[in-house]
Structures are given as structure tokens and as C-alpha cells.
XYZ file of C-alpha atoms in Angstrom:
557
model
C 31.885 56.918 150.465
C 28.434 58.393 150.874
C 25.411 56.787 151.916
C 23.109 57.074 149.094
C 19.152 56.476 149.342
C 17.597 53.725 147.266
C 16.390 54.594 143.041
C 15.870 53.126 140.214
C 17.793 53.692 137.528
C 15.819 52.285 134.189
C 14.578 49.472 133.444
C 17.808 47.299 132.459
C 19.334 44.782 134.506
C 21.368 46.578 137.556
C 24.772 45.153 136.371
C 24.243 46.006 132.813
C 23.428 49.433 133.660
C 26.085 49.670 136.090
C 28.644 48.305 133.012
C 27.570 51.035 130.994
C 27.434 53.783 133.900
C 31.273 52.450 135.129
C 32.824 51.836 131.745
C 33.202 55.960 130.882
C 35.918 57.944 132.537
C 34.539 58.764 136.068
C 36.128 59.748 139.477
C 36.006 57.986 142.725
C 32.843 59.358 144.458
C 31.053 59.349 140.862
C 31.864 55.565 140.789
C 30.577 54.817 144.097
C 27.325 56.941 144.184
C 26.650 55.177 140.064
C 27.266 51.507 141.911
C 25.286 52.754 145.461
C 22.056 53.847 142.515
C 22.283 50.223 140.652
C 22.116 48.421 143.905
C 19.116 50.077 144.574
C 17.784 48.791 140.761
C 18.284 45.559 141.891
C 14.805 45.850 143.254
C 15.811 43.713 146.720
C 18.417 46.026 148.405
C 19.146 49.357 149.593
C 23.030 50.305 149.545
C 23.331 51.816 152.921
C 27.138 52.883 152.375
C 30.207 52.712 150.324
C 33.648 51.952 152.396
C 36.774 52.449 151.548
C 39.681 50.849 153.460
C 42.453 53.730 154.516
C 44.731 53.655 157.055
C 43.649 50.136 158.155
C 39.924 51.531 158.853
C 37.017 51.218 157.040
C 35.701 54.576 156.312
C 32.228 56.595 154.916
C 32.676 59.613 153.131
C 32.838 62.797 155.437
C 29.636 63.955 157.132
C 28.268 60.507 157.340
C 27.595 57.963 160.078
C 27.900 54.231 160.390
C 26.565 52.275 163.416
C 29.954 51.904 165.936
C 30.865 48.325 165.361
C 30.642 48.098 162.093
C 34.259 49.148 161.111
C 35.760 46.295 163.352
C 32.759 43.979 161.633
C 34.359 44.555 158.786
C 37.329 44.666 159.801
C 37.046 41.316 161.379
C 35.597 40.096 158.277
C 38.087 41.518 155.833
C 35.644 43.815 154.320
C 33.025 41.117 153.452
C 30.418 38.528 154.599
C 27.241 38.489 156.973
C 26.748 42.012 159.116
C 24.580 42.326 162.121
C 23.161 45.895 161.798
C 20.012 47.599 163.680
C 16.639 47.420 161.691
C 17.852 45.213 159.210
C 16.767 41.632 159.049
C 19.564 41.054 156.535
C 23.012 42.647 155.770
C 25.898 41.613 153.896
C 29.415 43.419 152.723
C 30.811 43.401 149.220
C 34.005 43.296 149.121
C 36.119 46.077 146.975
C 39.053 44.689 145.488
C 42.293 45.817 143.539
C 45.611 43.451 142.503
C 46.573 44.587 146.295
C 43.427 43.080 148.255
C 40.735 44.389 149.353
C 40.449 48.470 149.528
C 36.911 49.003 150.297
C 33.370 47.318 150.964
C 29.535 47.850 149.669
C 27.144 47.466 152.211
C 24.202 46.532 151.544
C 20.493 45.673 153.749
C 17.477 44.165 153.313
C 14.109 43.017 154.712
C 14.371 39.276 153.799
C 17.823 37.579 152.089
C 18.120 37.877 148.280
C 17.713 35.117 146.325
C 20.968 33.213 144.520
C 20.341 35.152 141.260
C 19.913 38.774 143.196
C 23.178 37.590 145.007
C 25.035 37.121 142.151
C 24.236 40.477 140.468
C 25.084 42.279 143.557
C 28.489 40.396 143.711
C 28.806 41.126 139.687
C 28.271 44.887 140.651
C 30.701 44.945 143.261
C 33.550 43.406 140.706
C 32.293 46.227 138.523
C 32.817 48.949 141.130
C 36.404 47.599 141.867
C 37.476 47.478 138.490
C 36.145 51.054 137.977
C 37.907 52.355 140.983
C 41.635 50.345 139.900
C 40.767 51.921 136.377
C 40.255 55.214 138.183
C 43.405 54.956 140.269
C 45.159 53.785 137.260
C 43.713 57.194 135.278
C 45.012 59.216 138.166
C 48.281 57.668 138.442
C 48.709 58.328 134.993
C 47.711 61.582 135.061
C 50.053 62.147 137.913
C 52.751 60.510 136.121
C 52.001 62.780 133.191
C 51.980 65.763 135.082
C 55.086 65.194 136.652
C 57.130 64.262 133.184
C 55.334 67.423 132.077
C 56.956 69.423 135.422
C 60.304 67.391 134.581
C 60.345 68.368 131.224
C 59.405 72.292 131.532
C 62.589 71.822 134.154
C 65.044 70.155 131.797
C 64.166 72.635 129.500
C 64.666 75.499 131.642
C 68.175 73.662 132.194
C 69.359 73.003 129.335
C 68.212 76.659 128.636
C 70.093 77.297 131.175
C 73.207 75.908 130.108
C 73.199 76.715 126.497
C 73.046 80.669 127.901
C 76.331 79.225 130.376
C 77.976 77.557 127.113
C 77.646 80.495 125.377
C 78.742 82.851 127.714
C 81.696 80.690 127.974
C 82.389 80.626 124.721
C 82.307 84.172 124.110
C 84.033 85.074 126.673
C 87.105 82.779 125.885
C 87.150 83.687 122.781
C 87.746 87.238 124.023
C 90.460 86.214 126.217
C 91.927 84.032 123.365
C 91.752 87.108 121.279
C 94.593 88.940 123.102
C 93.034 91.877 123.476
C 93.205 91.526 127.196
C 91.223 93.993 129.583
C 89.241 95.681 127.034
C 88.396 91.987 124.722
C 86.889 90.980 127.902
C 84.980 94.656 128.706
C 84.011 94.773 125.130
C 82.704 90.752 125.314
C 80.933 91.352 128.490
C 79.392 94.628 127.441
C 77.384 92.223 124.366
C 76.047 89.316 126.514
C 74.475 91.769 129.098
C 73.841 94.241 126.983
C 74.933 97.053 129.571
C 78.085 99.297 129.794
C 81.106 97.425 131.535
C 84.186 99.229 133.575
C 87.879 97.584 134.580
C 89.384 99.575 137.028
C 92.988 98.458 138.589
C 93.301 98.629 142.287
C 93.225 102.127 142.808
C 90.278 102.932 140.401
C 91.993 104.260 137.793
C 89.814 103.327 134.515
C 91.575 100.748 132.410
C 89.109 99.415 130.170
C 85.352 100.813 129.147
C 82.741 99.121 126.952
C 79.499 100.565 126.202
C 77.708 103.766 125.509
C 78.088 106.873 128.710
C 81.445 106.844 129.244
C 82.046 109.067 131.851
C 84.376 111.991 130.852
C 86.662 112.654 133.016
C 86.314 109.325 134.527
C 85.430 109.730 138.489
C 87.951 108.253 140.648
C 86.984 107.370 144.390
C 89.397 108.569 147.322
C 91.558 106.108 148.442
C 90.048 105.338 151.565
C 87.057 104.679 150.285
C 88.288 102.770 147.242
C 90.129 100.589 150.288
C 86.359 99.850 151.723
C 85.066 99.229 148.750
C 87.843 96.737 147.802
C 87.395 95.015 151.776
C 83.692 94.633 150.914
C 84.219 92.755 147.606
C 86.904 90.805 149.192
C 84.799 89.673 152.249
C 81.614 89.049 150.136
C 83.292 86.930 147.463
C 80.789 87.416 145.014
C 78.938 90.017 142.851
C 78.002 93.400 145.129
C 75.292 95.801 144.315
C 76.880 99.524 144.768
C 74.864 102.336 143.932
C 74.458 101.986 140.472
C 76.513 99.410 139.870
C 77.599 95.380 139.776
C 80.551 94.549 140.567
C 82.914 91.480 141.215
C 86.120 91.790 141.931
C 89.079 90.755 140.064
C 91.751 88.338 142.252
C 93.118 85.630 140.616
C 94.754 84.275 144.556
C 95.492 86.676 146.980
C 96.482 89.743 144.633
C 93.511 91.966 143.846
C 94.146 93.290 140.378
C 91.061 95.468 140.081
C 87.268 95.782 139.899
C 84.662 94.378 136.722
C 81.684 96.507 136.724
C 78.359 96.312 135.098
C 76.705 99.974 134.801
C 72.997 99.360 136.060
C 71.323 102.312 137.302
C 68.287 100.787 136.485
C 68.696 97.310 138.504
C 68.003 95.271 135.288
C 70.652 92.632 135.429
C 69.369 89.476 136.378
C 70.893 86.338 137.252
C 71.764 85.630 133.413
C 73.751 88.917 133.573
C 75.072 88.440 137.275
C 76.077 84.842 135.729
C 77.886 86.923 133.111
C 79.488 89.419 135.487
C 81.157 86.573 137.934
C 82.608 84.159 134.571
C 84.015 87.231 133.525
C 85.274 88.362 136.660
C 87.511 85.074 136.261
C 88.363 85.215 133.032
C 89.700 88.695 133.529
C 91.473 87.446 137.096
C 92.929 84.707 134.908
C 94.274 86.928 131.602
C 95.740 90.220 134.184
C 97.650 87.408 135.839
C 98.590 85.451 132.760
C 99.860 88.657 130.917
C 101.469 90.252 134.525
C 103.604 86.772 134.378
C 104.411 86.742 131.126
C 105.814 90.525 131.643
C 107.828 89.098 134.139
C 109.443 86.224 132.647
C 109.790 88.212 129.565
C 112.111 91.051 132.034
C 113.670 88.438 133.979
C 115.031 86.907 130.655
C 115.658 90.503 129.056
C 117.656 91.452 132.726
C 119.589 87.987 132.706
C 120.853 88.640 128.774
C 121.807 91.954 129.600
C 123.489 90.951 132.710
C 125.398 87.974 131.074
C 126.317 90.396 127.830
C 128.296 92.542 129.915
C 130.066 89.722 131.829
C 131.071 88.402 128.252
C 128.255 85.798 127.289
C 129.028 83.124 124.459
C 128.298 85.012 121.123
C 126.015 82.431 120.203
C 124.319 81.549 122.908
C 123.655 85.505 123.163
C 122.279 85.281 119.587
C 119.939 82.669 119.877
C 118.657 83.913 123.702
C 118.299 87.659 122.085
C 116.591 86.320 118.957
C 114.094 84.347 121.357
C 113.023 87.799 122.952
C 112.551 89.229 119.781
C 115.889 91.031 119.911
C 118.500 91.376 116.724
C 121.620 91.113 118.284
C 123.676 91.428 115.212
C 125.126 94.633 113.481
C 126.054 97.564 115.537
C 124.515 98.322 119.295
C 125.636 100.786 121.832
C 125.083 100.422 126.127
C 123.239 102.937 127.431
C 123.592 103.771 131.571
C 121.055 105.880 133.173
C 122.154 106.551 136.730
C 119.976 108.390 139.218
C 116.899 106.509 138.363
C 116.030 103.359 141.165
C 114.838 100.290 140.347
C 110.761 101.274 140.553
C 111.549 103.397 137.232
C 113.286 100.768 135.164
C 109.821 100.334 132.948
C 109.940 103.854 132.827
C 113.005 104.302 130.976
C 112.129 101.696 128.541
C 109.041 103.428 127.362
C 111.233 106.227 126.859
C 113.003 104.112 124.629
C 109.743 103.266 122.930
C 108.902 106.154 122.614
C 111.948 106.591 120.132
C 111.537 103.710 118.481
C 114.883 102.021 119.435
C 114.715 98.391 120.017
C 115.953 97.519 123.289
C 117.222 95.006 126.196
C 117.037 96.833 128.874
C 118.171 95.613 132.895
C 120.090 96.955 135.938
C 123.453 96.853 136.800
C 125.717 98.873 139.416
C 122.537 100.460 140.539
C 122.017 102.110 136.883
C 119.599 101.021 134.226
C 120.932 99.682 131.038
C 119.966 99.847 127.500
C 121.243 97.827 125.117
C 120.113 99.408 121.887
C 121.005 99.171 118.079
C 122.226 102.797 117.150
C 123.838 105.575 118.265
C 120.934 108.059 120.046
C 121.819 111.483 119.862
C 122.487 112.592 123.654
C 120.457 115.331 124.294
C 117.041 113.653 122.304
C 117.550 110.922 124.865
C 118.190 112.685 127.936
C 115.319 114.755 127.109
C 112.753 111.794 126.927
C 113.892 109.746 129.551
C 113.405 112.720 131.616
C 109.511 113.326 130.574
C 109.087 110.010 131.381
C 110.556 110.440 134.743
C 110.190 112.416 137.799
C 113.462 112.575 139.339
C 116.320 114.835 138.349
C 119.257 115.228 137.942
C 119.710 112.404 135.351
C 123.015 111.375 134.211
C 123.619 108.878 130.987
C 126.769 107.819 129.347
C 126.624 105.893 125.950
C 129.235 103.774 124.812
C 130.935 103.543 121.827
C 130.082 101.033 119.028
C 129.632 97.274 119.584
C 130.682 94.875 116.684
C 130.047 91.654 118.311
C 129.233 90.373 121.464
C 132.220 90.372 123.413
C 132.561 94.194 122.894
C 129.614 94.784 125.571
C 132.010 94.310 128.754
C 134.641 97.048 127.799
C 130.946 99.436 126.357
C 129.717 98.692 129.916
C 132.712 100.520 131.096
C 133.470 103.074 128.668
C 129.853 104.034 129.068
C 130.177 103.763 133.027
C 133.255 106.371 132.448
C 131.205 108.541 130.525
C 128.744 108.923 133.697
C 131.634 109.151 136.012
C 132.700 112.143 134.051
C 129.361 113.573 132.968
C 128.792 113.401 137.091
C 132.246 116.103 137.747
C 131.382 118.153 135.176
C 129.695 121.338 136.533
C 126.141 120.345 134.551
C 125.439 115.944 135.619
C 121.692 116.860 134.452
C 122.362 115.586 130.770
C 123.385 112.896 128.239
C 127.669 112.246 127.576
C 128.767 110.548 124.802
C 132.090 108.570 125.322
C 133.551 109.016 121.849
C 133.121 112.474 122.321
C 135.017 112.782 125.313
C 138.308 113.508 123.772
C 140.752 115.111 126.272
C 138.214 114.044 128.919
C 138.908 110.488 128.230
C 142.864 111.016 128.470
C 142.521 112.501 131.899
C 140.202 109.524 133.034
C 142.678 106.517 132.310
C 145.222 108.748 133.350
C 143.987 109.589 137.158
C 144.298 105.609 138.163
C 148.256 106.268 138.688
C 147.934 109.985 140.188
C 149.798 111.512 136.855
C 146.908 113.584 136.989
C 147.222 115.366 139.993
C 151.091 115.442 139.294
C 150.392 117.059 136.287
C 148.039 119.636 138.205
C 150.061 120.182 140.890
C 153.310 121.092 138.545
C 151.010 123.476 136.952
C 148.850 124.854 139.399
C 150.020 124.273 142.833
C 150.881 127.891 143.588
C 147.794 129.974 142.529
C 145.691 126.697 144.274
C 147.728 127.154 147.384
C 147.190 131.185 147.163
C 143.349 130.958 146.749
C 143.167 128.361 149.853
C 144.884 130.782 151.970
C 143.431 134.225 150.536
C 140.088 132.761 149.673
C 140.460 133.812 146.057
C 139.563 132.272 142.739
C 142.657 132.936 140.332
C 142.538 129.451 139.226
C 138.754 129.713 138.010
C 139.682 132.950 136.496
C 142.439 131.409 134.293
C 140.040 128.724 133.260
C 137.526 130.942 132.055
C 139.976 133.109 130.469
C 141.596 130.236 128.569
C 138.298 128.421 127.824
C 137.038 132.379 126.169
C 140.685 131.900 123.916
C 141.847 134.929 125.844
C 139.013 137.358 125.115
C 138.789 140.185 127.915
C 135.132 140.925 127.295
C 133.820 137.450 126.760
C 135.690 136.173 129.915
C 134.738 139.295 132.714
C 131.233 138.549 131.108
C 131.451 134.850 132.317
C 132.958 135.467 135.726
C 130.745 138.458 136.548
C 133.223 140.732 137.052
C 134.378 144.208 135.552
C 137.482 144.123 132.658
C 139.926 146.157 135.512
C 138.910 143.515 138.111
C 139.959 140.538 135.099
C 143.279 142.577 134.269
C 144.299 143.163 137.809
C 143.395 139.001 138.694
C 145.711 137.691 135.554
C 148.415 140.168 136.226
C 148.685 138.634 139.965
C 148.755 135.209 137.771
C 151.805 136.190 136.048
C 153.493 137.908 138.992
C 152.776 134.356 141.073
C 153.997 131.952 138.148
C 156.009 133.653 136.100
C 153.712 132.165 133.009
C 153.518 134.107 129.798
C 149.594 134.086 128.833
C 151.062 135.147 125.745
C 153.026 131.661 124.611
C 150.982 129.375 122.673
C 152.093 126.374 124.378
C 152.047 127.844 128.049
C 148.666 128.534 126.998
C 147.914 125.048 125.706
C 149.380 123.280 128.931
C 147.278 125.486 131.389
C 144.359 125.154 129.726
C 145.175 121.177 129.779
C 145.814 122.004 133.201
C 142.661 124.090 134.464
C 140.704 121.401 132.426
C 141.569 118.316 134.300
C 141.484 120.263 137.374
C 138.017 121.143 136.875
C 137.342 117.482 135.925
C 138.723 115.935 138.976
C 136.518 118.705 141.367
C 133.230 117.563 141.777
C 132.052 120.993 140.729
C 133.881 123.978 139.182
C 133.080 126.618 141.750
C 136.387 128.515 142.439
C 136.444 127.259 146.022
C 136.941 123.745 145.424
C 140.867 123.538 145.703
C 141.307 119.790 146.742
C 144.134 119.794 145.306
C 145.518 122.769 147.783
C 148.614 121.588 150.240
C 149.564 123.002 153.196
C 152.726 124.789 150.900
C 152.176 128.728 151.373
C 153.046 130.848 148.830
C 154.305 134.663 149.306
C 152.540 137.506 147.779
């Protein structure tokens, strides 16, 4: 591509040297300044330039100069043949050839033509040249080749690098989620491919799962405003989110948002192996929250559906084999528990209060109440008393029912335990637990009210001192029934109604003066304590001015 000036090279013939010269491993311009030199040997010629054919031109190397016409010269002659060139008696173009045609020409000049034998070496040298330039293209093509197998393979290896870390990651991480561990499997998973502490936080960034050394203690929680921005960030980015010192992705299996998965990185080390880690997890953990929140709901709706169908008077078996596919004995002895004053956001509530005592349990809702179907008898007060640390209402009212032999016995437990609540509720302290075998007289006075013998009964014994203290605004009827309930003791009863012993004495002589009673008589005594009893059952409170039962009949001093 240069033009070269005219040497000798030794001694040899020019296409023997030119063999040896072209047969080692040389580029392009090496190739054409060796053949430009061995024309020159030839003794006859100069080489006044190497051409090679690009773009449809035929070209000198750059910096050089060829006379104007000569590219369409050879052009016209297809790089080969007679030239007509300025000082030169004698010219002539060797052609360059590969498998494709010609790519290129040797020109060469002279002061007289060369003879047929000088001709035939310089055409020799010229088949030379072109089979060291195809061998040189060939070299580079190869090289090229092997260069770009050698950029293929670093790449597949990067990839498959790549995915083995994925696979892995994968694996682990399912394996975690197969465990059953839940939140913290996954935390604990996570925390060993990235090798950095990992938080779960539900929605309102309350901690739920940490893995990992620097566990905050107590664990900060964000204001719920700006937990709500956070959340709105993560949603709108869908994807990993730098935050302070943090990574996190957020956990939403469809349109719930069940929390936040957090890689601790104050130090900004996580890279796209770890950020890789983060989001895989991020759906594995969407995936198992929603997976176990479903389950937890099936498993109530089932548990809610037994219960519901027990106390309509389910098939016994049918009720065995449903209870025994929750994990529920239903055979053997069980009691219904009703909790009323407790709405339906507190049902879970009550059964980890049931938990917590180690009953097993179906638990539902019914009438508005919460039911418990469990297999013994819970003493009253334990119950009431952990139901109500797990809750944060009050006043809580619960009835049990008696015993349950068999299935069938649930519908009339529903109700004696529903009595139990209705009576626990008129008794002067509903905060508490009410047995319905222990009612006793309570119970008589309950299946007795449906007819009105009960307020007979009352108003035989009672009418006139309940008349008196509606129109005087007196209590002699509460007096009586703390007198009777004290078994008649003076000091014991002024104690409970806050009064002195002459005040007491002067109230139960007006008693005896109004009804002609004698507090004296056993059975007198028996009756209106009877009496006073189911009045203060039927009152929705026993304060002495709640005489419903009061007519319009007066009664004379």
C-alpha cells in the first residue's frame, strides 16, 4: 500500500526469496513492502506501488500519491494489464487475487519491457503476494473468530455463573419456605446468601421476623404517616428501594401489602447478587404470608361452620369425622362456652385465651357472642380472668353449659349456656364467668318467667312494700333482701346497706306493720327470700329504686 524504492535483497532468485520472505506469519503492509523489495531483485523493475481494491477503488497506502488516472486504468482493466504512466517507457499491473477476484494490484515500471522469463517471475511473485495476503486474512479471521469464542465463552461463563448463584438462591430459599418456618425461615435463609442482617416488618412496621447480628433493641417503629410514604414509594417503584441504610422490597402478593423485607446495609455493599436475593425473597415471602393467611382462613371458616352446624343439631358422624379433620376430638365430654360483649374483631382474641389454658377448642360466633366449644369444664373465674387480659373491653359476660355426651346435646348447651349469660347479665355484677349447673334457684326462676308465674309470685309477695317505695321513694324491699340474704343478722346487714342498726330496726318494723309477715317464721322467711331473690333477678340491677314491678295500687301508711 506504500510505494517502496527499488533494493536488492540477496543474491537468490526474486521469487525464491520472496517464498521464503511470504511463507512466515506476516501482516498486510509487511507482505506488500517484502513483495514491493523482491520486485526490485528482479534486477529489471522498480515496484512503484502496491494497490489494494476497497470500496470499488484502487487505493495506495495513506500519505502516498498515484498519477490521477491510474485508479480508473485499473479499474478499467480489472486491476491488471498494460498502464500508460509519465516517465515510464513501460508499465504493467499485477493482479492481486483471492477465491473472491481480484483485491489488489502490483504496479510495476520500467525503462525497456522485461523479457518472457523476467515476466514470469514477476507474475510468480504476484501469486505469491496474493496467497500471503488470503493466508493473512485467513490468520486474522481466525484470530477474530478466536477472540470472539474467547469473548463468548468468558460470557457463558459469567452466565452460567450467573445462574448457578440464581439456582441456588432458589433453592435455598424454597427450601426455607418448604420448611414451615414461615417469616423468620425466609429472614433466617436470606440473612445466609447475602450475608447481611434481614428485617420483616407487617404493614405498620411492627418487627415480625429478624435475622442477623444488631438487632435493634427496642425495635424503632416509624410514625404512621411516614410508614404510609414509605409503603407508597415501594408500591410505585415496584422493585428494590435504597432507604437510608437499608434495601428493601416490599412484600404484596396482589393488591394486599403484607409488609416490608429489608436488607440492613449501612455500608452500601449489596450488589446485584444480593439485590437478586432481596427481590426472590421478597416473593417467596409475598407467596408463604398469603399461603398461611388463607390457610387461617379456611381453617376458621371450617372451625365457624362446625360450630354453627353443632348447635343446630349436626349428624353425629358427620360432626366426628369434620371435627377430627380440624384436628378436633369430638368425643367424650365438652361444654359451650358464650362470651358476650366481645365483637367480631376479637374472636382470635378469645381463642388465644383459650390457648393460653391449654383447652382444645372450636371456636365461632353465634347470636352476636363468641363460642367455645371445649372438652372440660373451665373453672369460671380462671376463664373470665384470661379472656379478659387478652381483651380490652369490659364488662365481659360468659355462661358455660352443662356437660355434653354426644353431639346432639350441643343445641339445648347452646341455650342453657345462653341462659346462664342472660342471668349473669341481671345480676348486680355481669363483669364475670356463670356456670349453668350452678345456677340452682336461678335456673327455676328462668324457665319459670316465660308464663309470668314469676311476677305473680312477686307480686303476691311483694306488691305492697314495692308499691310503698314507688310512692315514698324508699328501699324496704332492698332492705329485706339484704337482711334475709345476712340470715337475719342486724350487724352484718346495717353493715351492707350503709346504714346505722336503729335506722335497720325502724325499716323492718315498717315491714311488718305493712305486711303483717313474721320475720320470725322459718317458712315466711324462706318464701321472701325466694321472693326478694327473683325480684332482684328479674331487675336489671339491684339498686333499691328499680321497682318495675310497682303498680299504680297505693298502699296506706
Amino acid at each position: 500500500m506504500t510505494q517502496y524504492a527499488s533494493s536488492k535483497v540477496d543474491d537468490a532468485p526474486a521469487p525464491v526469496s520472496a517464498s521464503a520472505l511470504l511463507s512466515g506469519d506476516h501482516r498486510e503492509p509487511d507482505i506488500l513492502r517484502i513483495t514491493a523489495e523482491a520486485v526490485s531483485s528482479a534486477g529489471c523493475c522498480d515496484a512503484l506501488g502496491c494497490y489494494r481494491l476497497l470500496g470499488g477503488e484502487y487505493r495506495l497506502g495513506t500519505g502516498q500519491s498515484a498519477p490521477p488516472d491510474l485508479d480508473a486504468q485499473l479499474r478499467a482493466q480489472n486491476g491488471a494489464g498494460r498502464l500508460r504512466l509519465p516517465g515510464r517507457r513501460w508499465a504493467w499491473a499485477l493482479p492481486l487475487r483471492d477465491r473472491s477476484g481480484v483485491v489488489g494490484a502490483i504496479v510495476v515500471g520500467a525503462d525497456r519491457e522485461p523479457s518472457q522469463d523476467e515476466m514470469f517471475l514477476l507474475t510468480v511473485l504476484a501469486r505469491l503476494a496474493s496467497a500471503a495476503l488470503a493466508d493473512g486474512v485467513l490468520r486474522e479471521r481466525a484470530a477474530a473468530a478466536a477472540r470472539d469464542l474467547a469473548a463468548a465463552n468468558e460470557r457463558l461463563s459469567a452466565t452460567v455463573l450467573g445462574l448457578r448463584r440464581r439456582t441456588h438462591v432458589h433453592e435455598v430459599l424454597s427450601d426455607a419456605a418448604a420448611y414451615g418456618s414461615g417469616a423468620q425461615a425466609i429472614a433466617d435463609a436470606l440473612a445466609q446468601l447475602t450475608g447481611l442482617p434481614v428485617a420483616v416488618e407487617d404493614p405498620f412496621g411492627n418487627l415480625r421476623a429478624w435475622s442477623g447480628p444488631g438487632r435493634p433493641d427496642p425495635y424503632p417503629k416509624a410514625p404512621p404517616r411516614q410508614r404510609e410514604q414509605l409503603l407508597r414509594r415501594l408500591a410505585a417503584h415496584n422493585g428494590p428501594l435504597r432507604v437510608r441504610d437499608r434495601a428493601i422490597v416490599l412484600v404484596k402478593p396482589r393488591t394486599e401489602i403484607l409488609g416490608t423485607l429489608a436488607l440492613i446495609d449501612p455500608d452500601d455493599t449489596a450488589l446485584d447478587a444480593e439485590i437478586f436475593a432481596l427481590t426472590y425473597a421478597g416473593t417467596m415471602l409475598a407467596l408463604e404470608l398469603a399461603h398461611q393467611r388463607n390457610l387461617a382462613e379456611i381453617e376458621l371458616r371450617l372451625r365457624r361452620e362446625l360450630v354453627d352446624d353443632l348447635l343446630s343439631g349436626a349428624d353425629g358422624d358427620s360432626a366426628f369425622a369434620r371435627a377430627e379433620a380440624l384436628g378436633y376430638d369430638l368425643h367424650g365430654e365438652h361444654y359451650v362456652v358464650l362470651v358476650h360483649g366481645v365483637d367480631s374483631t376479637q374472636v382470635e382474641a378469645v381463642a388465644r385465651a383459650a390457648t393460653a389454658l391449654e383447652l382444645p377448642f372450636l371456636h365461632g360466633r353465634r347470636s352476636g357472642m363468641v363460642v367455645l366449644i371445649i372438652d372440660r369444664r373451665p373453672d369460671p373465674d380462671t376463664l373470665h380472668h384470661t379472656i379478659r387480659a387478652h381483651l380490652d373491653t369490659a364488662p365481659v359476660t360468659i355462661g358455660i353449659s352443662g356437660r355434653c355426651a354426644r353431639p346432639a346435646d350441643f343445641v339445648r348447651a347452646f341455650d342453657d349456656a345462653r341462659h346462664a349469660i342472660d342471668i349473669r347479665l341481671r345480676s348486680p355484677t355481669p363483669d364475670g364467668a356463670t356456670a349453668y349447673d350452678e345456677l340452682g334457684f336461678y335456673r327455676l326462676i328462668d324457665a319459670a318467667r316465660a308464663d309470668g308465674r314469676v311476677e305473680r309470685f312477686i307480686r303476691e309477695w311483694l306488691g305492697i312494700l314495692l308499691d310503698y317505695d314507688r310512692q315514698r321513694n324508699a328501699d324496704l324491699v332492698y332492705t329485706l333482701s339484704q337482711y334475709l340474704e345476712c340470715g337475719g343478722n342486724y350487724d352484718d346487714s346495717a353493715a351492707a346497706l350503709h346504714i346505722h342498726r336503729s335506722t335497720l330496726r325502724y325499716r323492718l318494723g315498717r315491714i311488718r306493720q305493712l305486711t303483717g309477715f313474721d320475720l320470725r317464721d322459718v317458712d315466711t322467711r324462706f318464701t321472701l327470700q325466694a321472693a326478694t331473690r327473683a325480684w332482684r333477678f328479674l331487675s336489671s340491677t339491684a339498686l333499691p329504686d328499680r321497682s318495675s314491678l310497682a303498680t299504680d295500687r297505693t298502699t296506706p301508711d
